[in-house]
Coordinates of C-alpha atoms and ligand atoms in Angstrom, one line a residue:
X1 CA 33.3 133.9 66.6
X2 CA 33.3 136.3 69.6
X3 CA 36.1 137.6 72.0
X4 CA 35.0 136.0 75.3
X5 CA 36.5 136.6 78.6
X6 CA 35.4 134.1 81.8
X7 CA 35.8 135.3 85.2
X8 CA 36.3 132.4 87.6
X9 CA 37.8 129.0 86.8
X10 CA 35.8 126.6 88.8
X11 CA 33.5 124.1 87.5
X12 CA 31.1 126.4 85.9
X13 CA 33.9 128.9 84.6
X14 CA 36.4 126.6 83.4
X15 CA 34.0 124.1 81.6
X16 CA 32.2 126.9 80.0
X17 CA 35.5 128.6 78.9
X18 CA 36.8 125.4 77.5
X19 CA 33.5 124.4 75.7
X20 CA 33.1 127.9 74.2
X21 CA 36.6 127.6 72.8
X22 CA 36.0 124.3 71.4
X23 CA 33.1 125.5 69.4
X24 CA 35.6 128.2 68.1
X25 CA 35.2 131.3 70.2
X26 CA 38.5 133.1 71.4
X27 CA 38.4 132.6 75.1
X28 CA 40.4 134.2 78.1
X29 CA 39.6 132.7 81.5
X30 CA 40.7 135.0 84.5
X31 CA 41.4 133.9 88.0
X32 CA 42.8 135.5 90.9
X33 CA 44.5 132.5 91.9
X34 CA 48.1 132.7 90.3
X35 CA 48.9 129.0 91.2
X36 CA 45.9 127.8 89.4
X37 CA 46.5 130.1 86.3
X38 CA 50.1 128.4 86.1
X39 CA 48.8 124.9 86.3
X40 CA 46.3 125.6 83.6
X41 CA 48.9 127.2 81.4
X42 CA 50.8 123.8 82.0
X43 CA 47.7 122.0 80.5
X44 CA 46.8 120.8 84.1
X45 CA 43.1 121.1 85.2
X46 CA 42.7 122.5 88.5
X47 CA 39.5 120.3 89.1
X48 CA 38.9 116.7 88.5
X49 CA 36.4 116.3 85.6
X50 CA 36.2 113.6 82.9
X51 CA 37.3 114.9 79.5
X52 CA 38.0 118.5 80.8
X53 CA 41.8 118.3 80.7
X54 CA 42.1 116.9 77.1
X55 CA 39.8 119.4 75.8
X56 CA 41.5 122.3 77.7
X57 CA 45.0 121.2 76.6
X58 CA 43.9 120.9 72.9
X59 CA 42.3 124.3 72.9
X60 CA 45.1 126.0 74.5
X61 CA 47.6 124.4 72.0
X62 CA 45.3 125.6 69.3
X63 CA 45.3 129.2 70.7
X64 CA 41.7 129.4 71.3
X65 CA 41.9 129.7 75.2
X66 CA 44.4 131.3 77.3
X67 CA 44.7 131.9 81.2
X68 CA 45.5 134.9 83.1
X69 CA 45.3 136.9 86.3
X70 CA 45.4 140.2 84.6
X71 CA 41.7 140.8 84.5
X72 CA 42.0 144.5 83.2
X73 CA 43.6 143.2 79.9
X74 CA 41.3 140.5 79.7
X75 CA 38.0 142.5 80.1
X76 CA 39.0 145.7 78.2
X77 CA 38.0 144.5 74.7
X78 CA 35.8 141.4 75.3
X79 CA 32.7 141.2 73.2
X80 CA 31.0 139.2 76.3
X81 CA 32.2 138.5 79.8
X82 CA 30.8 135.4 81.4
X83 CA 30.8 135.5 85.2
X84 CA 31.3 132.0 86.8
X85 CA 32.6 132.8 90.1
X86 CA 31.2 131.1 93.4
X87 CA 28.3 132.1 95.4
X88 CA 28.8 130.1 98.5
X89 CA 26.4 130.0 101.5
X90 CA 26.7 132.5 104.3
X91 CA 25.8 131.4 107.8
X92 CA 22.2 132.7 107.5
X93 CA 21.6 130.5 104.4
X94 CA 21.8 133.5 101.9
X95 CA 24.1 133.5 99.0
X96 CA 27.4 135.3 99.3
X97 CA 27.6 137.7 96.5
X98 CA 30.8 139.2 97.4
X99 CA 32.9 137.6 94.6
X100 CA 30.2 138.6 91.9
X101 CA 30.4 142.1 93.2
X102 CA 34.3 142.3 93.0
X103 CA 34.1 141.1 89.4
X104 CA 31.5 143.6 88.4
X105 CA 33.4 146.4 89.8
X106 CA 36.6 145.3 88.1
X107 CA 34.5 144.9 84.9
X108 CA 33.3 148.3 85.3
X109 CA 36.7 149.8 85.6
X110 CA 38.2 147.9 82.8
X111 CA 36.1 147.8 79.8
X112 CA 36.9 150.1 76.9
X113 CA 34.0 148.9 74.4
X114 CA 30.5 147.9 74.4
X115 CA 30.0 144.4 76.0
X116 CA 27.6 142.1 77.4
X117 CA 28.1 140.6 81.0
X118 CA 26.8 137.2 81.2
X119 CA 26.0 135.9 84.7
X120 CA 26.5 132.2 84.9
X121 CA 26.6 131.9 88.6
X122 CA 23.7 130.8 90.4
X123 CA 22.3 134.1 92.1
X124 CA 19.1 135.2 93.9
X125 CA 16.4 136.5 91.8
X126 CA 17.0 140.1 91.1
X127 CA 20.9 140.1 91.4
X128 CA 21.3 140.5 87.5
X129 CA 19.5 143.8 87.9
X130 CA 21.8 144.8 90.7
X131 CA 24.8 143.8 89.0
X132 CA 24.0 146.1 86.0
X133 CA 23.2 148.9 87.9
X134 CA 26.6 148.2 90.1
X135 CA 28.6 148.3 86.8
X136 CA 26.9 151.4 85.5
X137 CA 27.7 153.2 88.9
X138 CA 31.2 152.3 88.7
X139 CA 31.8 152.6 84.9
X140 CA 34.8 154.6 83.8
X141 CA 34.5 154.8 80.1
X142 CA 31.6 155.8 77.9
X143 CA 30.5 152.3 76.8
X144 CA 27.4 150.3 76.8
X145 CA 27.4 147.3 79.3
X146 CA 24.2 145.1 79.7
X147 CA 23.8 142.2 81.9
X148 CA 22.3 138.8 80.8
X149 CA 21.4 135.8 82.9
X150 CA 22.3 132.5 81.4
X151 CA 22.2 130.0 84.3
X152 CA 24.4 126.7 84.2
X153 CA 22.8 123.4 84.5
X154 CA 25.8 120.9 84.2
X155 CA 26.3 118.3 87.0
X156 CA 29.9 117.7 88.4
X157 CA 31.3 114.5 87.0
X158 CA 29.8 114.9 83.5
X159 CA 30.3 118.5 83.2
X160 CA 31.7 118.6 79.6
X161 CA 29.0 116.1 78.3
X162 CA 26.3 118.2 80.1
X163 CA 27.3 121.3 78.3
X164 CA 27.6 119.7 74.8
X165 CA 24.5 117.7 75.3
X166 CA 22.4 120.2 77.4
X167 CA 18.5 119.7 77.0
X168 CA 18.3 123.4 76.7
X169 CA 20.2 126.8 77.3
X170 CA 18.3 129.4 79.3
X171 CA 18.9 133.1 78.4
X172 CA 17.5 135.9 80.5
X173 CA 17.8 139.3 78.7
X174 CA 16.2 142.7 78.7
X175 CA 17.0 143.8 75.4
X176 CA 17.1 142.4 71.7
X177 CA 20.9 143.1 71.5
X178 CA 21.7 141.0 74.5
X179 CA 19.3 138.2 73.3
X180 CA 20.8 138.1 69.7
X181 CA 24.3 138.2 70.8
X182 CA 23.7 135.2 73.3
X183 CA 22.0 133.3 70.6
X184 CA 24.8 133.8 68.2
X185 CA 27.3 132.6 70.7
X186 CA 25.5 129.7 71.3
X187 CA 24.5 128.9 67.8
X188 CA 27.3 126.4 67.3
X189 CA 26.1 124.1 69.8
X190 CA 22.8 123.5 68.4
X191 CA 20.7 123.1 71.6
X192 CA 17.2 124.5 72.0
X193 CA 17.4 128.1 73.6
X194 CA 14.7 129.3 75.9
X195 CA 14.8 132.9 75.9
X196 CA 13.1 134.7 78.9
X197 CA 13.6 137.8 81.0
X198 CA 16.4 138.0 83.4
X199 CA 14.5 137.3 86.7
X200 CA 12.7 134.5 85.2
X201 CA 15.9 133.0 84.1
X202 CA 17.5 133.4 87.6
X203 CA 14.3 131.6 89.0
X204 CA 14.3 128.9 86.4
X205 CA 17.8 127.9 87.9
X206 CA 16.6 127.8 91.5
X207 CA 13.4 126.1 90.5
X208 CA 15.3 123.2 88.8
X209 CA 17.9 122.7 91.6
X210 CA 15.1 122.9 94.4
X211 CA 12.8 120.6 92.5
X212 CA 15.7 118.0 92.2
X213 CA 16.5 118.4 95.8
X214 CA 12.7 117.9 96.7
X215 CA 12.7 114.8 94.5
X216 CA 15.5 113.4 96.5
X217 CA 14.1 114.3 100.0
X218 CA 10.7 112.8 98.9
X219 CA 12.1 109.6 97.9
X220 CA 14.3 109.5 101.1
X221 CA 11.0 110.1 103.2
X222 CA 9.1 107.4 101.3
X223 CA 12.3 105.1 101.7
X224 CA 12.2 105.6 105.5
X225 CA 8.5 104.8 105.6
X226 CA 9.1 101.7 103.4
X227 CA 11.5 100.4 106.0
X228 CA 8.8 100.8 108.7
X229 CA 6.0 99.2 106.8
X230 CA 7.9 96.4 105.2
X231 CA 8.1 97.7 101.6
X232 CA 11.1 97.8 99.4
X233 CA 12.0 101.3 97.9
X234 CA 13.7 99.7 94.8
X235 CA 10.4 98.0 93.9
X236 CA 8.4 101.1 94.6
X237 CA 10.6 103.3 92.2
X238 CA 10.4 100.5 89.7
X239 CA 6.5 101.1 89.7
X240 CA 6.6 104.7 90.0
X241 CA 8.9 105.3 87.1
X242 CA 6.4 103.8 84.5
X243 CA 4.6 107.0 84.8
X244 CA 5.8 109.6 82.5
X245 CA 4.9 112.3 84.6
X246 CA 7.2 111.1 87.2
X247 CA 10.1 109.8 85.0
X248 CA 12.6 107.3 85.8
X249 CA 15.7 109.6 86.9
X250 CA 16.8 111.1 90.2
X251 CA 14.6 108.8 92.3
X252 CA 17.5 107.1 94.3
X253 CA 17.0 107.1 97.9
X254 CA 19.9 107.1 100.0
X255 CA 22.0 109.1 102.4
X256 CA 20.9 112.3 101.3
X257 CA 22.1 114.9 98.6
X258 CA 25.3 116.9 98.9
X259 CA 27.6 119.0 96.6
X260 CA 28.1 122.6 96.3
X261 CA 24.7 123.2 94.6
X262 CA 21.7 121.5 96.0
X263 CA 22.4 122.1 99.5
X264 CA 23.3 125.5 99.0
X265 CA 20.6 126.4 96.5
X266 CA 17.6 125.1 98.6
X267 CA 18.8 127.3 101.7
X268 CA 19.2 130.3 99.5
X269 CA 15.7 129.9 97.8
X270 CA 14.1 129.6 101.3
X271 CA 15.9 132.5 102.5
X272 CA 14.9 134.7 99.5
X273 CA 11.3 133.6 100.2
X274 CA 11.4 134.6 103.7
X275 CA 12.9 137.9 102.9
X276 CA 9.6 138.4 100.7
X277 CA 7.5 137.3 103.7
X278 CA 6.8 133.9 102.2
X279 CA 7.3 130.7 103.7
X280 CA 8.5 128.1 101.1
X281 CA 7.2 125.1 103.2
X282 CA 8.0 122.4 100.5
X283 CA 11.6 123.4 100.2
X284 CA 11.9 123.8 104.0
X285 CA 10.9 120.3 104.4
X286 CA 13.2 118.9 101.7
X287 CA 16.2 120.6 103.7
X288 CA 15.0 119.1 107.0
X289 CA 14.6 115.5 105.6
X290 CA 18.2 115.8 104.2
X291 CA 19.7 116.8 107.5
X292 CA 18.3 113.8 109.1
X293 CA 19.0 111.6 106.4
X294 CA 22.8 112.0 106.3
X295 CA 23.2 110.4 109.9
X296 CA 20.7 107.7 109.4
X297 CA 23.2 104.9 108.9
X298 CA 25.2 106.0 112.0
X299 CA 22.1 106.0 114.1
X300 CA 21.1 102.6 112.6
X301 CA 24.7 101.4 113.7
X302 CA 24.4 103.0 117.1
X303 CA 21.2 100.7 117.6
X304 CA 23.2 97.6 116.8
X305 CA 26.6 98.2 118.4
X306 CA 27.5 99.2 122.1
X307 CA 30.3 101.4 121.0
X308 CA 32.7 102.3 118.2
X309 CA 35.5 102.6 120.5
X310 CA 38.3 100.1 119.5
X311 CA 36.4 99.1 116.2
X312 CA 38.0 99.2 113.0
X313 CA 35.6 101.0 110.8
X314 CA 35.9 100.9 107.0
X315 CA 34.5 104.1 105.3
X316 CA 34.2 103.5 101.5
X317 CA 33.7 106.8 99.5
X318 CA 34.3 110.3 100.7
X319 CA 33.1 112.6 97.9
X320 CA 29.5 113.7 97.6
X321 CA 28.9 111.4 94.6
X322 CA 31.1 109.5 92.0
X323 CA 33.1 111.1 89.1
X324 CA 34.3 114.1 91.2
X325 CA 36.9 114.9 93.9
X326 CA 34.6 117.4 95.5
X327 CA 33.7 116.8 99.1
X328 CA 31.4 119.7 99.8
X329 CA 28.4 118.7 101.9
X330 CA 29.2 115.1 101.3
X331 CA 27.5 112.7 103.8
X332 CA 31.1 111.4 104.7
X333 CA 31.6 115.1 106.4
X334 CA 28.6 114.5 108.7
X335 CA 29.5 110.9 109.6
X336 CA 33.3 110.9 110.0
X337 CA 33.3 113.4 112.8
X338 CA 30.4 111.6 114.6
X339 CA 32.5 108.2 114.3
X340 CA 35.7 109.8 115.4
X341 CA 34.0 111.5 118.4
X342 CA 32.8 107.9 119.3
X343 CA 36.3 106.5 119.3
X344 CA 36.1 104.7 115.9
X345 CA 39.5 103.8 114.1
X346 CA 38.6 104.7 110.7
X347 CA 40.2 103.4 107.5
X348 CA 39.1 105.4 104.8
X349 CA 39.0 104.8 101.1
X350 CA 38.0 107.0 98.0
X351 CA 39.7 106.7 94.4
X352 CA 40.1 110.7 94.2
X353 CA 38.8 112.3 97.2
X354 CA 41.2 111.6 99.7
X355 CA 43.5 114.6 99.2
X356 CA 40.6 117.0 99.7
X357 CA 39.2 115.1 102.7
X358 CA 42.7 115.1 104.3
X359 CA 42.8 118.9 104.2
X360 CA 39.9 118.7 106.8
X361 CA 40.7 115.6 108.6
X362 CA 44.4 114.9 108.5
X363 CA 45.7 111.3 109.2
X364 CA 46.1 110.4 112.6
X365 CA 44.4 111.0 116.0
X366 CA 41.2 113.3 116.4
X367 CA 39.9 113.4 120.0
X368 CA 38.9 109.8 120.8
X369 CA 39.2 108.4 117.4
X370 CA 41.9 108.0 114.5
X371 CA 41.5 108.2 110.8
X372 CA 44.0 106.2 108.4
X373 CA 43.7 106.6 104.5
X374 CA 44.2 103.6 102.5
X375 CA 44.6 103.1 98.5
X376 CA 42.2 100.4 98.0
X377 CA 39.0 99.1 99.5
X378 CA 40.5 95.7 100.6
X379 CA 42.9 97.4 102.9
X380 CA 40.1 99.4 104.5
X381 CA 38.0 96.2 104.7
X382 CA 40.7 94.0 106.2
X383 CA 39.8 93.0 109.8
X384 CA 37.2 95.8 109.9
X385 CA 34.4 95.4 112.5
X386 CA 31.9 97.5 110.4
X387 CA 31.8 99.2 107.1
X388 CA 30.1 102.2 105.9
X389 CA 29.5 103.0 102.3
X390 CA 28.8 106.8 101.5
X391 CA 29.8 107.0 97.6
X392 CA 28.7 104.7 94.7
X393 CA 32.1 104.6 92.9
X394 CA 32.8 102.1 90.4
X395 CA 35.6 100.7 92.4
X396 CA 33.4 100.3 95.4
X397 CA 30.4 98.9 93.5
X398 CA 32.4 96.1 92.0
X399 CA 33.4 94.7 95.3
X400 CA 31.9 91.2 95.7
X401 CA 29.5 90.4 98.5
X402 CA 31.8 87.6 99.5
X403 CA 34.7 89.9 99.9
X404 CA 33.1 91.6 102.8
X405 CA 32.7 88.2 104.5
X406 CA 36.1 87.0 103.7
X407 CA 38.0 90.1 104.6
X408 CA 36.2 91.9 107.5
X409 CA 36.4 90.5 111.1
X410 CA 32.6 90.9 111.4
X411 CA 30.8 91.3 108.1
X412 CA 28.7 94.3 109.1
X413 CA 27.9 96.7 106.2
X414 CA 25.8 100.0 106.3
X415 CA 25.3 101.1 102.7
X416 CA 24.2 104.6 102.0
X417 CA 23.9 104.1 98.3
X418 CA 21.8 100.7 98.1
X419 CA 24.5 99.3 96.0
X420 CA 24.0 95.6 96.7
X421 CA 20.8 93.3 96.4
X422 CA 19.6 92.4 100.1
X423 CA 19.6 88.8 99.0
X424 CA 23.1 88.8 97.6
X425 CA 24.5 90.1 100.9
X426 CA 22.4 87.8 102.9
X427 CA 23.4 84.8 100.8
X428 CA 27.2 85.6 101.6
X429 CA 26.4 85.8 105.2
X430 CA 26.8 89.7 105.3
X431 CA 24.8 91.5 107.9
X432 CA 23.6 94.3 105.8
X433 CA 21.6 97.4 106.3
X434 CA 20.8 99.9 103.4
X435 CA 18.0 102.7 102.9
X436 CA 14.4 101.8 102.3
X437 CA 14.8 98.1 102.0
X438 CA 13.6 95.5 104.4
X439 CA 16.7 94.3 106.3
X440 CA 17.7 90.6 106.0
X441 CA 20.2 90.1 108.7
X442 CA 22.2 86.8 108.9
X443 CA 20.5 83.9 110.6
X444 CA 20.5 84.2 114.2
X445 CA 20.7 88.0 114.4
X446 CA 17.5 89.6 116.1
X447 CA 18.5 93.2 116.4
X448 CA 16.4 96.2 115.1
X449 CA 17.4 97.4 111.6
Ligands
LIG1 C1 23.2 119.5 90.3 C2 22.1 119.3 89.4 O1 22.1 118.1 89.1 C3 22.6 120.1 88.2 O2 21.7 120.0 87.1 C4 23.1 121.6 88.4 O3 23.5 122.3 87.4 C5 24.2 121.5 89.5 O4 23.5 120.9 90.7 C6 24.3 123.0 89.9 O5 23.6 123.7 90.3 O6 25.6 123.5 89.6 P1 25.7 118.3 91.1 O7 25.5 118.9 92.6 O8 26.9 118.3 90.4 O9 24.4 118.9 90.0 O10 25.2 116.8 91.2 P2 23.8 115.7 91.2 O11 24.2 114.6 90.3 O12 22.6 116.5 90.9 O13 23.7 115.1 92.6 C7 23.6 115.8 93.8 C8 23.5 115.1 95.0 O14 22.1 114.4 95.1 C9 24.6 114.2 95.2 O15 25.0 114.0 96.5 C10 24.0 112.9 94.7 O16 24.3 111.7 95.4 C11 22.4 113.0 95.3 N1 21.4 112.3 94.6 C12 21.1 112.3 93.2 C13 20.5 111.2 95.2 O17 20.7 111.1 96.5 N2 19.7 110.6 94.5 C14 19.6 110.8 93.1 O18 18.6 110.0 92.6 C15 20.1 111.7 92.6

């Protein structure tokens, strides 16, 4: 059992802390946000994530995890300090390392015994070296501090499951001491450990997320071509996925990738390459395809409608994917402002994302358009002239095709997640447009898709 402190209680930090406590370590989570810390002390998780709150409460009650803003006390006698603070995107695409630097300095000024600093946040290759040097430069006491890289591979919405059932744990170390300590910390998880040097570990994280992003953009590119040549992306995926080298996962075409990771990490890797005088053409293309893809359905709708002004527009799904309340880089954020600019009267539904979305777009008038939030899809669809689906929530996927015809003023649906079978929508008389599949408009309509 180790005494572990976690810096930052976002998705990475909090999930790591709770899971390390669950396997028996004594964990202290530090955050600068007092309000957040008080919430966690009351057993409330500041993020929406399956199973997290229950696990957090159980370990808190068992005394295995505590929450504090007092970083000095939390760092001073920790065996290991995990850094899980954010590395958001800067305007030039590079990663903002300010939060990492602040934590590194606080660690240097607080530690009173030898300790291992573990960087979990996604950081550009070479950052771990700099963090170690930075800590040494500011170290107050005569103790040994080493830095190890331990990138995180959890996905939002399944974070706890992903941590306990990870395919592998990557550790990047520069000494046997650091390697052995991390191996011992992770022993109870019983997951294969891949031990490499720090720079390789940092690169593994970027390579994985960038590969995933390229996979999506490639499928979106092929989907767009499918539409032009009359092929069906769903059938194409079915055929492709029999090839084990390709696999059957992460091949869904749609309205582009969002979230706090893929968009940021593609830009950061592209930036890193540029800094070394190398042009990362594959990743650059993935970014470009994704940018275009986000407004694909809006453009399709513009070809079909004279105007959005005076039209009731149902927006179903605001978060970047189901299972999370996170709206960062969500396709809804590209489309809602466009629809508002074009005078749409939006009725938006999302099972958990409304609060976050409202902070960006409060209910009411926005220029030529307006937005109203509703608590069920039916209210959004009632008398609507057009519907956009941006997230494949269960609550949205289970709407029967007939409902669109029954509830909407004109059953015209643009689906960014290919939720429905084209035939089913067509049979119900819904004019239905999705991504990469031949459109089957209702009889009598001869417009372009
Ligand atoms: C992603 C990675 O999947 C995790 O392995 C990684 O640890 C995490 O980033 C991170 O770096 O922290 P996440 O952003 O939570 O996880 O979500 P994903 O499930 O990967 O989805 C990302 C985006 O891609 C979503 O907008 C989703 O709708 C889209 N997507 C995903 C597709 O458009 N098609 C697919 O086939 C899969």
